[in-house]
mmCIF file of C-alpha atoms and ligand atoms in Angstrom:
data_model
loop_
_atom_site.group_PDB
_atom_site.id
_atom_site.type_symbol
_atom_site.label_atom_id
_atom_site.label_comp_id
_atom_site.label_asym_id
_atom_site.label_seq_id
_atom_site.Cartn_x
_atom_site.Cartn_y
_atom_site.Cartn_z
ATOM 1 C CA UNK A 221 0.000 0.000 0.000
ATOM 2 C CA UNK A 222 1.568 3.400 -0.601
ATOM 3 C CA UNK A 223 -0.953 5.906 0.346
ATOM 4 C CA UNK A 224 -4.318 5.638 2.156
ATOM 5 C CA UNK A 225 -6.766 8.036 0.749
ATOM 6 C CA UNK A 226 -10.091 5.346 -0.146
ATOM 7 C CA UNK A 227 -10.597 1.569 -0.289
ATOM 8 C CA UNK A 228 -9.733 2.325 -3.722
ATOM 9 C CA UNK A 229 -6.073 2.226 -2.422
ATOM 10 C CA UNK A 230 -6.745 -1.970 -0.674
ATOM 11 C CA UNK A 231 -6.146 -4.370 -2.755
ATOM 12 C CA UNK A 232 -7.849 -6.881 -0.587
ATOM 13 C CA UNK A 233 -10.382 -4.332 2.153
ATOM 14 C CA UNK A 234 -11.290 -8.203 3.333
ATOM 15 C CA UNK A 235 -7.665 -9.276 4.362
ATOM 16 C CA UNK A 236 -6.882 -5.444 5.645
ATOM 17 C CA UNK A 237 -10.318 -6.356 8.040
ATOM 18 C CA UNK A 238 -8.935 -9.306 9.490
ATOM 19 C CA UNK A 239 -5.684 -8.018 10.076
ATOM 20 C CA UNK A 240 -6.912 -5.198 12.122
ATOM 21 C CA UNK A 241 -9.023 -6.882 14.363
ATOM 22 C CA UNK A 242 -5.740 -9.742 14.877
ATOM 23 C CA UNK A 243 -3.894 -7.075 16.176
ATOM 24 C CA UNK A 244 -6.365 -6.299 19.340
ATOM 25 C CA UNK A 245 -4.534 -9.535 20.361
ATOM 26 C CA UNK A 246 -1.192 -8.239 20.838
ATOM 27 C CA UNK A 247 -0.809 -4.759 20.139
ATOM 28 C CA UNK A 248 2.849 -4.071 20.691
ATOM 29 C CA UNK A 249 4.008 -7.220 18.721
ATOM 30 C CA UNK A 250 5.138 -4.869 16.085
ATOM 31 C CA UNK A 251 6.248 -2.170 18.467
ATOM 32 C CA UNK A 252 9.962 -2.951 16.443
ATOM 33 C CA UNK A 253 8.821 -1.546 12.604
ATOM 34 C CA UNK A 254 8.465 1.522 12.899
ATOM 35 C CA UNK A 255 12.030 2.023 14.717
ATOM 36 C CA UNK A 256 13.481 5.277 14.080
ATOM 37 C CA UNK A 257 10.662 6.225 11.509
ATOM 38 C CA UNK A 258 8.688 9.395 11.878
ATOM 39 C CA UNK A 259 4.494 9.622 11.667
ATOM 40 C CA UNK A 260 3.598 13.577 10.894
ATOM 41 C CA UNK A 261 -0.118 13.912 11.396
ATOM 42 C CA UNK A 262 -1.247 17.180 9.984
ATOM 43 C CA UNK A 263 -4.637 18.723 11.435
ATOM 44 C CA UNK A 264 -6.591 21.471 9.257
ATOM 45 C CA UNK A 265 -9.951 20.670 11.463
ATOM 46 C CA UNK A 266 -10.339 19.428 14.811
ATOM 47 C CA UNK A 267 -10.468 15.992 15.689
ATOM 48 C CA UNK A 268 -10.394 13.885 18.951
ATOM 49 C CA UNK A 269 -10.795 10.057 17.949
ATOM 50 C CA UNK A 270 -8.793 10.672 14.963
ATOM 51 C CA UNK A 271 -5.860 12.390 16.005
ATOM 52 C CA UNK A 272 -5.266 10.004 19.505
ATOM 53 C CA UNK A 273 -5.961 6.777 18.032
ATOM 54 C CA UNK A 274 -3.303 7.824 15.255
ATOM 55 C CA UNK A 275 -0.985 9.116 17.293
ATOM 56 C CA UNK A 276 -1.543 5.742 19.517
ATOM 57 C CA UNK A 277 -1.027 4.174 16.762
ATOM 58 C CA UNK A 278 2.211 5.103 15.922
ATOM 59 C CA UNK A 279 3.791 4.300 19.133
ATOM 60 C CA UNK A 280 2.411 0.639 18.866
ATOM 61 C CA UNK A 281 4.634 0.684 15.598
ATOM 62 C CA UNK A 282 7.380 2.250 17.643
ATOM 63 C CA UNK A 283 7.333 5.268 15.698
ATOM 64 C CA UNK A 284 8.350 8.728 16.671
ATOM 65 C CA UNK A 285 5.191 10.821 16.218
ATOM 66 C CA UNK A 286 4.563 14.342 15.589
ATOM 67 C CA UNK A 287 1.389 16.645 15.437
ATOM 68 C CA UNK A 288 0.773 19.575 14.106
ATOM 69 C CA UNK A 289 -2.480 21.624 14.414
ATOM 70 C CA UNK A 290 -1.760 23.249 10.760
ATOM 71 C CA UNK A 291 -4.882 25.161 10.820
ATOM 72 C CA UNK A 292 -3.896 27.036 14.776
ATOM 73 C CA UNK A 293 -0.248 26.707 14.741
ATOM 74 C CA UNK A 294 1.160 26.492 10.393
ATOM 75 C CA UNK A 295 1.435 28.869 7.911
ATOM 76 C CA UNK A 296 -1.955 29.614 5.988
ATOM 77 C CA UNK A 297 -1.484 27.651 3.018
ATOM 78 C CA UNK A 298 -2.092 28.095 -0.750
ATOM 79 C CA UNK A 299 -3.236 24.483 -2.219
ATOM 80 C CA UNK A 300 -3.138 26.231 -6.118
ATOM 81 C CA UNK A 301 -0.531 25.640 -8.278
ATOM 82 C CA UNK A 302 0.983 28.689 -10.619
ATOM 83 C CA UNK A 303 -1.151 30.944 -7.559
ATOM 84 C CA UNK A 304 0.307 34.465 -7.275
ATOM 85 C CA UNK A 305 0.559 34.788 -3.261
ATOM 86 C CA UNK A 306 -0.333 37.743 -2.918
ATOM 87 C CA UNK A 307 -3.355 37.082 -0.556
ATOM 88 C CA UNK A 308 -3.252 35.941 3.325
ATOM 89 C CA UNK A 309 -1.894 32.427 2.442
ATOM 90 C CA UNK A 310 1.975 32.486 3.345
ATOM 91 C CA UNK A 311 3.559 28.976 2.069
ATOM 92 C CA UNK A 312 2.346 26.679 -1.055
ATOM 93 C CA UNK A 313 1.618 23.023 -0.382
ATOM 94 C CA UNK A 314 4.237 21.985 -3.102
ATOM 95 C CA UNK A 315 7.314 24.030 -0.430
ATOM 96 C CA UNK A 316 5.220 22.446 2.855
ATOM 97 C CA UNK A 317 4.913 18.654 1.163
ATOM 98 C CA UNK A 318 8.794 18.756 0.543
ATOM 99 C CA UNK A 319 9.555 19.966 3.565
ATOM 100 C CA UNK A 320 7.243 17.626 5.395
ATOM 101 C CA UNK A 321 9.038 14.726 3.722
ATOM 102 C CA UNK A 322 12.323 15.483 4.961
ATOM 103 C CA UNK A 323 11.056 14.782 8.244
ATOM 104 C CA UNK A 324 8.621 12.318 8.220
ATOM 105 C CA UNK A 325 8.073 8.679 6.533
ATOM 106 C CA UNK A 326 4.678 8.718 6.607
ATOM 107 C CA UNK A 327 2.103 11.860 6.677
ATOM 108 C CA UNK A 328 -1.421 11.972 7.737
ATOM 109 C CA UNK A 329 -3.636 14.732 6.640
ATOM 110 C CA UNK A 330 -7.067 15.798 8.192
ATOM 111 C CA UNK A 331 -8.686 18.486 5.936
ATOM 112 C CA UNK A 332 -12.387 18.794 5.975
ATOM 113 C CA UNK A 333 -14.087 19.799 2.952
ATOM 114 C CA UNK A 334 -15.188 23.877 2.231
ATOM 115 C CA UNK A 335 -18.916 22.704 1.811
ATOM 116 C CA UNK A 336 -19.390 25.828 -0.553
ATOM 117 C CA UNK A 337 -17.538 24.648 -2.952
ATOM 118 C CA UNK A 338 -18.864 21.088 -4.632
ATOM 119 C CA UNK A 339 -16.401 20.898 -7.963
ATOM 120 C CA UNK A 340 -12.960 21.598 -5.447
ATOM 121 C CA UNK A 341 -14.451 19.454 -2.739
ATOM 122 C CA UNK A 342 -15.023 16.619 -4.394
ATOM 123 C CA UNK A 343 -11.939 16.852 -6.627
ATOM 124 C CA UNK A 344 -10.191 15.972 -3.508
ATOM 125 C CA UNK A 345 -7.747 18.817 -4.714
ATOM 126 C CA UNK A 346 -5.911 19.690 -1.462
ATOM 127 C CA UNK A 347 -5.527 15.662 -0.325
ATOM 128 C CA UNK A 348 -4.201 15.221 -3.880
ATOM 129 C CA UNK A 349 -1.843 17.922 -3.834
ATOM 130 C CA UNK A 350 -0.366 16.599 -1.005
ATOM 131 C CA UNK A 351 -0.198 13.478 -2.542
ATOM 132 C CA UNK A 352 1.344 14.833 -5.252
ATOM 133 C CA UNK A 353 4.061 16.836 -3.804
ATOM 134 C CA UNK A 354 4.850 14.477 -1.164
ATOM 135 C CA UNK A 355 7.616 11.836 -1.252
ATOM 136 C CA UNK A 356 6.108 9.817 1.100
ATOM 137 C CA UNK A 357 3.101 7.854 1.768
ATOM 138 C CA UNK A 358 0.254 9.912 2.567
ATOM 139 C CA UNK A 359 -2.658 8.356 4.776
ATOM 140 C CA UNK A 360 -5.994 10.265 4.914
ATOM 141 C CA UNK A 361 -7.731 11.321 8.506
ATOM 142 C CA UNK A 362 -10.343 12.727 6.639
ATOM 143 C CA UNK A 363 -10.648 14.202 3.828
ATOM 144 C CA UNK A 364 -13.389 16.852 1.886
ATOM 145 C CA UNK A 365 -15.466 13.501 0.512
ATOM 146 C CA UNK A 366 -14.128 10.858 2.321
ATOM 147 C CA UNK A 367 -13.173 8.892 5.785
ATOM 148 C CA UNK A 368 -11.660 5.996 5.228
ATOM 149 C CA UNK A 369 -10.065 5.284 8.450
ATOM 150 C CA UNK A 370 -13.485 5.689 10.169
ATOM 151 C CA UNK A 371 -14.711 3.279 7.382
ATOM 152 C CA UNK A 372 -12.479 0.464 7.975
ATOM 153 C CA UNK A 373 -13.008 0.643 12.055
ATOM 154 C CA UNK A 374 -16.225 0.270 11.363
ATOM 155 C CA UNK A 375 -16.201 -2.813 9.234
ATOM 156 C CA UNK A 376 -13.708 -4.287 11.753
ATOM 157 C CA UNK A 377 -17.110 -3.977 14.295
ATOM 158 C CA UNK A 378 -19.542 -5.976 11.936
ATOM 159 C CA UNK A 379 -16.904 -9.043 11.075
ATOM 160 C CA UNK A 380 -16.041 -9.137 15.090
ATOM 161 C CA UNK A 381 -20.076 -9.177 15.739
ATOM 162 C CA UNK A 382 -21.402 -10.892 13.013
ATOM 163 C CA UNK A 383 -20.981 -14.521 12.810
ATOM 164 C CA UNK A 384 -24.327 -16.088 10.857
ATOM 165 C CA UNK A 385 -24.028 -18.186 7.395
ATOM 166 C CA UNK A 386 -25.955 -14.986 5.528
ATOM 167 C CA UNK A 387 -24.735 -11.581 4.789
ATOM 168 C CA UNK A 388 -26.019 -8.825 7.254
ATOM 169 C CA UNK A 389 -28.597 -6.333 6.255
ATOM 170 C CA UNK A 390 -26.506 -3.099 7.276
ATOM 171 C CA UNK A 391 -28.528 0.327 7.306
ATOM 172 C CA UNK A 392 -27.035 3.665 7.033
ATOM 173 C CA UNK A 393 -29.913 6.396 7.858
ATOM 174 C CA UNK A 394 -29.589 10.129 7.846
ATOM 175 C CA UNK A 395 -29.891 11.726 11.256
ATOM 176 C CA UNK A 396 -30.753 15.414 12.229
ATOM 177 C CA UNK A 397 -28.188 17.282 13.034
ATOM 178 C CA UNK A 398 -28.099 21.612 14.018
ATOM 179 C CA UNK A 399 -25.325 22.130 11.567
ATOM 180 C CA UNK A 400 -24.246 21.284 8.616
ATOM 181 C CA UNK A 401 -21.988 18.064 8.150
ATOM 182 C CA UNK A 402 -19.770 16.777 5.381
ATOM 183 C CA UNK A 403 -20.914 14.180 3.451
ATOM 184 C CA UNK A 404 -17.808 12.291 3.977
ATOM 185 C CA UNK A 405 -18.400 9.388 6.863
ATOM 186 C CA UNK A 406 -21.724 8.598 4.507
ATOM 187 C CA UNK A 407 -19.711 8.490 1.740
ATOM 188 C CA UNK A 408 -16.916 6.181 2.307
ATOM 189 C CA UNK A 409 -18.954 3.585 4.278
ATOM 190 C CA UNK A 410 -20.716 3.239 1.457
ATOM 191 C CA UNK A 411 -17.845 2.696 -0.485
ATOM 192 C CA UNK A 412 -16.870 0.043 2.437
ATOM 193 C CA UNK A 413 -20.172 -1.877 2.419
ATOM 194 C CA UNK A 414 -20.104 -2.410 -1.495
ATOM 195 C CA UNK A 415 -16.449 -4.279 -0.491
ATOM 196 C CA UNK A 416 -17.222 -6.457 2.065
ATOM 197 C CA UNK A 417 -20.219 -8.940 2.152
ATOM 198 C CA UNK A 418 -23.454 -7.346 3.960
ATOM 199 C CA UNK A 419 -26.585 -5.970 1.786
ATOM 200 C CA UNK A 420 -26.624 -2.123 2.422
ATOM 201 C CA UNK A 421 -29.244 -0.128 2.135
ATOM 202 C CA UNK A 422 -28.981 4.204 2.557
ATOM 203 C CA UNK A 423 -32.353 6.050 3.646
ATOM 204 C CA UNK A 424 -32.691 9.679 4.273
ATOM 205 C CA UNK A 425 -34.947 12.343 3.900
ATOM 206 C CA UNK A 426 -35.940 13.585 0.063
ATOM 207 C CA UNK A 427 -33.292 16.277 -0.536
ATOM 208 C CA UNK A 428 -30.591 14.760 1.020
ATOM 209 C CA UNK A 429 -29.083 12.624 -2.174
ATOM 210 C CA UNK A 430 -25.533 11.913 -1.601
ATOM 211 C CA UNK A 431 -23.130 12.013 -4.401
ATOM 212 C CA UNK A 432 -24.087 8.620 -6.714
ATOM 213 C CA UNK A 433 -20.225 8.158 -7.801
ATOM 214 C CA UNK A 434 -19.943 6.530 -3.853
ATOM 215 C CA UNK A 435 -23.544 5.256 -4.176
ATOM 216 C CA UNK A 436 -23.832 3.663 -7.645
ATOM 217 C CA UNK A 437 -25.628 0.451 -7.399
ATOM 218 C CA UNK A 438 -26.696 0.733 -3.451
ATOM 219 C CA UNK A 439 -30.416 0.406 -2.741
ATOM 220 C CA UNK A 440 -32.053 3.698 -1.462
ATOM 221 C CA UNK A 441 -34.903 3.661 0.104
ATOM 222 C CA UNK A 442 -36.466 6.809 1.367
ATOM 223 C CA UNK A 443 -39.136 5.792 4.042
ATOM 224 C CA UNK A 444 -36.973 5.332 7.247
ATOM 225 C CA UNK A 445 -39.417 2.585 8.149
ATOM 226 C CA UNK A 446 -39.344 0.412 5.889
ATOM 227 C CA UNK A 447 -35.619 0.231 5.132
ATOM 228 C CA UNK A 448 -35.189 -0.501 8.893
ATOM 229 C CA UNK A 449 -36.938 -3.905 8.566
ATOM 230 C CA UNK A 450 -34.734 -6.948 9.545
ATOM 231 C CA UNK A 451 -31.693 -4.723 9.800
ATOM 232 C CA UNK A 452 -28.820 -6.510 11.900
ATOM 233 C CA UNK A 453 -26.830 -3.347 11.801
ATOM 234 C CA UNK A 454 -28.208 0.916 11.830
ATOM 235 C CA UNK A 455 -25.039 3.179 10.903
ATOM 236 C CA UNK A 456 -27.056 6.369 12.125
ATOM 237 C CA UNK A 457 -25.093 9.711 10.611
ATOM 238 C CA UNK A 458 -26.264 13.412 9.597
ATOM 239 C CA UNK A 459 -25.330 14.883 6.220
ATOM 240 C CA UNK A 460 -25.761 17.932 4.467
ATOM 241 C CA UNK A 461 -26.806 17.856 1.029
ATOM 242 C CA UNK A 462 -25.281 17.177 -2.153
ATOM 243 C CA UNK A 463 -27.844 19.166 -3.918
ATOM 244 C CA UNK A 464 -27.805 22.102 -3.348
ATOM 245 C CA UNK A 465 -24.285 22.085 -1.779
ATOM 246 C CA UNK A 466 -23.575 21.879 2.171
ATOM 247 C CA UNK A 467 -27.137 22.878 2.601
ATOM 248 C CA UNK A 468 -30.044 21.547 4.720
ATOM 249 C CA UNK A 469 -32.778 21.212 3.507
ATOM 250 C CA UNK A 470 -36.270 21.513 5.216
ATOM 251 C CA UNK A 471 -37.134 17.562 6.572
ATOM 252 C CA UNK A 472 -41.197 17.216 7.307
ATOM 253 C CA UNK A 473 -40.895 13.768 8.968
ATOM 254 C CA UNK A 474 -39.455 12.910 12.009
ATOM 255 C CA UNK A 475 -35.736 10.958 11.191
ATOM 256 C CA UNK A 476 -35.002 10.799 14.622
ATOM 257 C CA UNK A 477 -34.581 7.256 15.950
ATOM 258 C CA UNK A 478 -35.736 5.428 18.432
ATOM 259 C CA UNK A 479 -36.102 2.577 20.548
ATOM 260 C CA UNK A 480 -39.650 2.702 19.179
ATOM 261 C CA UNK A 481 -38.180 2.819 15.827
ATOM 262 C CA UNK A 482 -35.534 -0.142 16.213
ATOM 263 C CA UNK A 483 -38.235 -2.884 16.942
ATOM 264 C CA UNK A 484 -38.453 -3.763 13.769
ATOM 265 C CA UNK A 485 -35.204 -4.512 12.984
ATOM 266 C CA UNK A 486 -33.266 -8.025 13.724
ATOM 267 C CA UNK A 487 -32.342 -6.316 17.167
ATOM 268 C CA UNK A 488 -29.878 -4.418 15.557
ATOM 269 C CA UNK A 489 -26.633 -2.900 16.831
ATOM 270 C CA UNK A 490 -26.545 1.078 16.520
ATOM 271 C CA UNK A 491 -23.680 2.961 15.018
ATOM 272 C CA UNK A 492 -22.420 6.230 14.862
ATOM 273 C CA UNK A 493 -18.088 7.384 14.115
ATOM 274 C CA UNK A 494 -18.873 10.271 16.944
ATOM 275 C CA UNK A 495 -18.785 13.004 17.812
ATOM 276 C CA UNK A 496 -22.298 13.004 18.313
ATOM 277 C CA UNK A 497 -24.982 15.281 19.301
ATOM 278 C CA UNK A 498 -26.911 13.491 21.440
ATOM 279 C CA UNK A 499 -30.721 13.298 21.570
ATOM 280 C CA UNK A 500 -30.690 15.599 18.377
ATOM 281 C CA UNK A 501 -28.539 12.858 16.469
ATOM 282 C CA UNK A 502 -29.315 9.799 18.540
ATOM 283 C CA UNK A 503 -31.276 9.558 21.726
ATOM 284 C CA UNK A 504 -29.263 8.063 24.940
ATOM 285 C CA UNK A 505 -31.705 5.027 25.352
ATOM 286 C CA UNK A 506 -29.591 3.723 22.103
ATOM 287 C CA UNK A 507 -26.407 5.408 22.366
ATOM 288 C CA UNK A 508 -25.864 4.056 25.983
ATOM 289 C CA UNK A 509 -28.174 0.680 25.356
ATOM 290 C CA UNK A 510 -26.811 -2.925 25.190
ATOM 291 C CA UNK A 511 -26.732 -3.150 21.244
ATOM 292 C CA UNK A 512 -24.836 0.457 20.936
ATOM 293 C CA UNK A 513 -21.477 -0.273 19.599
ATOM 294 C CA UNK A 514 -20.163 2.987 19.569
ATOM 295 C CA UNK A 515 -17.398 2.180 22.411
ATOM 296 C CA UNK A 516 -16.410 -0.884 20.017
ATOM 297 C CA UNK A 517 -15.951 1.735 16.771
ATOM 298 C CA UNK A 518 -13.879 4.443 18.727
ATOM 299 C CA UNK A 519 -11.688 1.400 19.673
ATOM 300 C CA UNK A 520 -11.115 -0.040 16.858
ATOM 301 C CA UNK A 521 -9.841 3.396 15.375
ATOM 302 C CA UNK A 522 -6.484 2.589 16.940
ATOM 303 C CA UNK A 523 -5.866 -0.707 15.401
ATOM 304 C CA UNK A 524 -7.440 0.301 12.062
ATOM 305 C CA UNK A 525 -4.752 2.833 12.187
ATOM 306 C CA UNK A 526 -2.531 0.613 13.129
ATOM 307 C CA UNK A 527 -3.093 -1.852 10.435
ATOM 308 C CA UNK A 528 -2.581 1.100 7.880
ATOM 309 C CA UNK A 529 0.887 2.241 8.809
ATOM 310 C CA UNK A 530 2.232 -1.279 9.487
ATOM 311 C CA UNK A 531 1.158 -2.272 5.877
ATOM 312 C CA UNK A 532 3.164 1.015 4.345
ATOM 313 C CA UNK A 533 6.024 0.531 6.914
ATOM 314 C CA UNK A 534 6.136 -3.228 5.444
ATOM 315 C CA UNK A 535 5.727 -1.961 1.856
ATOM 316 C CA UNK A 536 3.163 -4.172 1.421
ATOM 317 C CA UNK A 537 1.618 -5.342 -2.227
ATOM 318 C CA UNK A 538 -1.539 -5.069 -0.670
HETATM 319 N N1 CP B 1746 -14.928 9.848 14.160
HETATM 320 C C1 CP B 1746 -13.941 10.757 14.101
HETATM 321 O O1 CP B 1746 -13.262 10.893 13.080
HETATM 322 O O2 CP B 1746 -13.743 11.467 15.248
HETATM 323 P P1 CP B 1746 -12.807 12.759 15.350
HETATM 324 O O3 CP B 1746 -13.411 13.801 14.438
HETATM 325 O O4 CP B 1746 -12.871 13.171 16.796
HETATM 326 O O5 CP B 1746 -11.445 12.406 14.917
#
């Protein structure tokens, strides 16, 4: 694997699942790779999960780890190439990237999305300029369309919980939320469940379409309800919409769910990648009940970053 940025970048998301979840069994056994290697983990956007279990990470790889808050403590920086810099931004990406990979051998990037701005969003343009102006392997903490750390934690929670001879019915439903969210948890775990064996269905309110080119193919069903029948797992996340961009618009039915709500699933388990607002997101009866596996997700952050970095370290062909 050189860089991390989608599934698109595992060759087998199956093996890379299994690996993950083998190293909850010993998590220093590999404490020796990452000897005298450097992990920079850059942060445009706040982050609490992301940036500990990656740090974490790194030391279970024996790595020397740094962090930088680029967004509070960096140089303002200008992501366009052939820009004339005359504006507030101070250093290019292509000067930072080089620099970057003097000191590090692998660098993680958080940099949420504009949400004003669909076409340079979902280019990815800032992640790819890093990527290309780097030298060395870049791993994604979140980027403007996509989360694909969060994505693969998450599929670590359905193999370790689900162990019947038929796929899963897994559910992602749109939540309401007081602000508007990127689209970019929603995104890549659909991208995840089309790679591993469940049947996925989205629902969410009319109006809240995500982008099809992570949803080609996936069922959608817009009455809540009914897509909750027989569901073993509910991936409950908020979303702004595609359509028009970063906005929210107006939802008539209540999307809230509940334990009401859940009864007519296959006593599913609830997810959600947190933070979460709770009781406008997800009520506490679920979020704190006996099928909530929220605990289980933020845990397996660290080994799902874990199995990332020891794959590059390795140079894997995976
Ligand atoms: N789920 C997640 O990415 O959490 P943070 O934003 O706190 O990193």
């Amino acid at each position: 694997m050189k860089n991390f940025t989608s599934v698109h970048d595992v060759k087998n998301p199956d093996k890379l699942i299994r690996e993950a979840i083998s190293l909850k069994k010993n998590p220093w056994k590999n404490v020796a790779l990452g000897k005298n290697k450097t992990l920079g983990l850059i942060f445009l956007n706040p982050s609490l999960r992301t940036r500990l279990s990656s740090q974490k990470a790194g030391q279970l790889l024996g790595m020397n780890v740094i962090v930088m808050n680029m967004d509070k403590e960096g140089w303002a920086l200008e992501w366009i190439d052939g820009a004339v810099m005359n504006t507030n931004k101070t250093e290019h990406i292509k000067d930072a990237a080089m620099v970057l990979s003097k000191y590090c051998d692998i660098i993680g990037m958080r940099a949420f999305p504009t949400l004003t701005d669909r076409e340079a969003d979902y280019s990815e343009h800032v992640m790819k300029q890093l990527v290309k102006y780097a030298t060395v392997p870049v791993v994604s903490l979140e980027s403007a369309t996509l989360h694909p750390l969060q994505s693969l934690a998450d599929s670590m929670c359905m193999y370790e919980k689900w162990h019947k001879n038929k796929k899963p019915k897994v559910v992602l439903t749109w939540a309401p939320h007081v602000k508007a969210l990127p689209q970019a948890v929603a995104n890549s775990f659909s991208e995840w469940m089309q790679a591993i064996p469940v049947d996925f269905v989205i629902t969410h309110p009319k109006g809240y379409e995500l982008s099809s080119t992570f949803t080609k193919g996936v069922k959608i069903e817009n009455d809540q309800a009914k897509a909750l029948k027989g569901a073993d797992f509910v991936y409950v996340k908020n979303w702004s919409a595609y359509e028009p961009y970063g906005q929210m618009p107006t939802v008539e039915k209540d999307w809230l769910l509940s334990a009401k709500k859940m009864e007519t699933t296959n006593n599913a388990y609830i997810m959600h990648c947190l933070p979460v607002r709770r009781n406008v997101e997800v009520p506490d009866e679920l979020l704190d009940g006996k099928r909530s596996l929220i605990s289980l997700q933020a845990e397996n952050r660290l080994y799902a970053a874990t199995a990332v970095f020891k794959k590059i370290l390795e140079k894997s062909k995976d």
